[in-house]
Amino acid sequence: MAVIATFAFVCPALAAETDGNKVLLTRELALEIAQNFADSLDDSGSIEASDATQLYDESGRAIGCIIDYVSTEDGSPHGYIVLDNTDETLVEEYSLDAGAISPYAAAKSAADVRGIARMPGASPSDGRDDDLVAVRKSPYVYAVVASGTSRGISPTGSIMRVSPMASSKKSSTWDDIFIDDAYSGKYQVMSENHFGEQFFSFSENDIENETGRYACAVTAMTNVAASYLGMDFYNQSLSQTYNTLWTLSNTEVDHTGKNSSGREITYGSTNNSKIGPALTSFLGTMHCPASYKHEWNPSFSDFTNITDSQNASIVSLGINTDNGREGHSMAVFGYLTIKNKDTGSTTQVLIAADGWGYTSRYINFAYSRYTDTYGTHFTRS
């Protein structure tokens, strides 16, 4: 993981584009904020903010934007940042890792739009994105939607039903969004650390192809087990390990359906309280004894203390959707604490394996849209 440096957001004074203590977030300003963000966390000068796409919620309200980064050397993907004006910290999540792509870019590459919706497994054929809308269904869950339809495609290629109100826009439009002008101040990284020499993250496609199953908590446990065991499951295959953790955690079948490859997949739901007993039991059989602590509403320091002790955690986040509360669990392998020198406010960042892709995801732990949070922290004996 890259060494983190002090950074600053620099927003130009826009006298004609202000509203009280707010400033209009134009496409140009979004790109400038993103560029300043990248330059301050990575002093190599090799990362460029290349494109900004407005982000909508399911009501069709513009709430921010997603900016993609590319390498200045060869134009290859080099991360992204999501700006969300519904949260006071503005930065919902980001990544500056080489090869990392935004959820919007992943969804575009997973399907092909021809008037109605992108079809799973295809790639963009004509380069026309005017009819595409970037929609956030819930924290960290995004979809690309064809304008005027109710069908979207997730970053993993799954078809998602989206409110028609969310697809009433086009990516070529840019609605007015105002952000706090405090983001013209300087920021400083107060602390940072990560666990392990390598970052382990099985993708959803890996898991589904190997097992015919998928459950986010089981994937999070598998990622932690891989980090503790150095990927050596003691002659067990990935499928055997996954099925063992599924059984130990009493994961129940939630529904079945076809994934982006057309394979029938069993999707599971896991009670958060079962994560600790299941993983420690499995690790014990692998001659890696460990204990756990499970808690509701964990503090950020609970995760930092575990990381500092060179151990891993699993964070479980509750979110509200049209279908009621839904949750997602992710393995946590590090953290950052960033302070705004002008306001004194801090952004608490967890470095997580999201259970969907390969690269690390830098998520705002204090994001205001969670309904509930749980932490399961592991300590090797």
PDB file of C-alpha atoms in Angstrom, residues 8 13 26 44 98 116 153 216 223 270 317 345 357:
ATOM      1  CA  ALA A   8      -5.202  19.532   0.509  1.00  0.00           C
ATOM      2  CA  ALA A  13     -13.254  31.047  -5.473  1.00  0.00           C
ATOM      3  CA  THR A  26     -19.353  21.884 -11.570  1.00  0.00           C
ATOM      4  CA  SER A  44       4.429  10.550  -7.949  1.00  0.00           C
ATOM      5  CA  ALA A  98      -3.195   0.825  -9.960  1.00  0.00           C
ATOM      6  CA  ILE A 116     -33.044  -0.474 -23.196  1.00  0.00           C
ATOM      7  CA  ILE A 153     -26.521  -3.466 -14.369  1.00  0.00           C
ATOM      8  CA  CYS A 216     -20.898 -11.560   1.593  1.00  0.00           C
ATOM      9  CA  ASN A 223     -10.625 -13.274   2.811  1.00  0.00           C
ATOM     10  CA  THR A 270     -25.548 -14.794   7.486  1.00  0.00           C
ATOM     11  CA  LEU A 317     -23.069  -2.398   7.615  1.00  0.00           C
ATOM     12  CA  SER A 345     -13.037  17.551  11.300  1.00  0.00           C
ATOM     13  CA  GLY A 357     -13.786  -7.199  -6.644  1.00  0.00           C
TER      14      GLY A 357
END
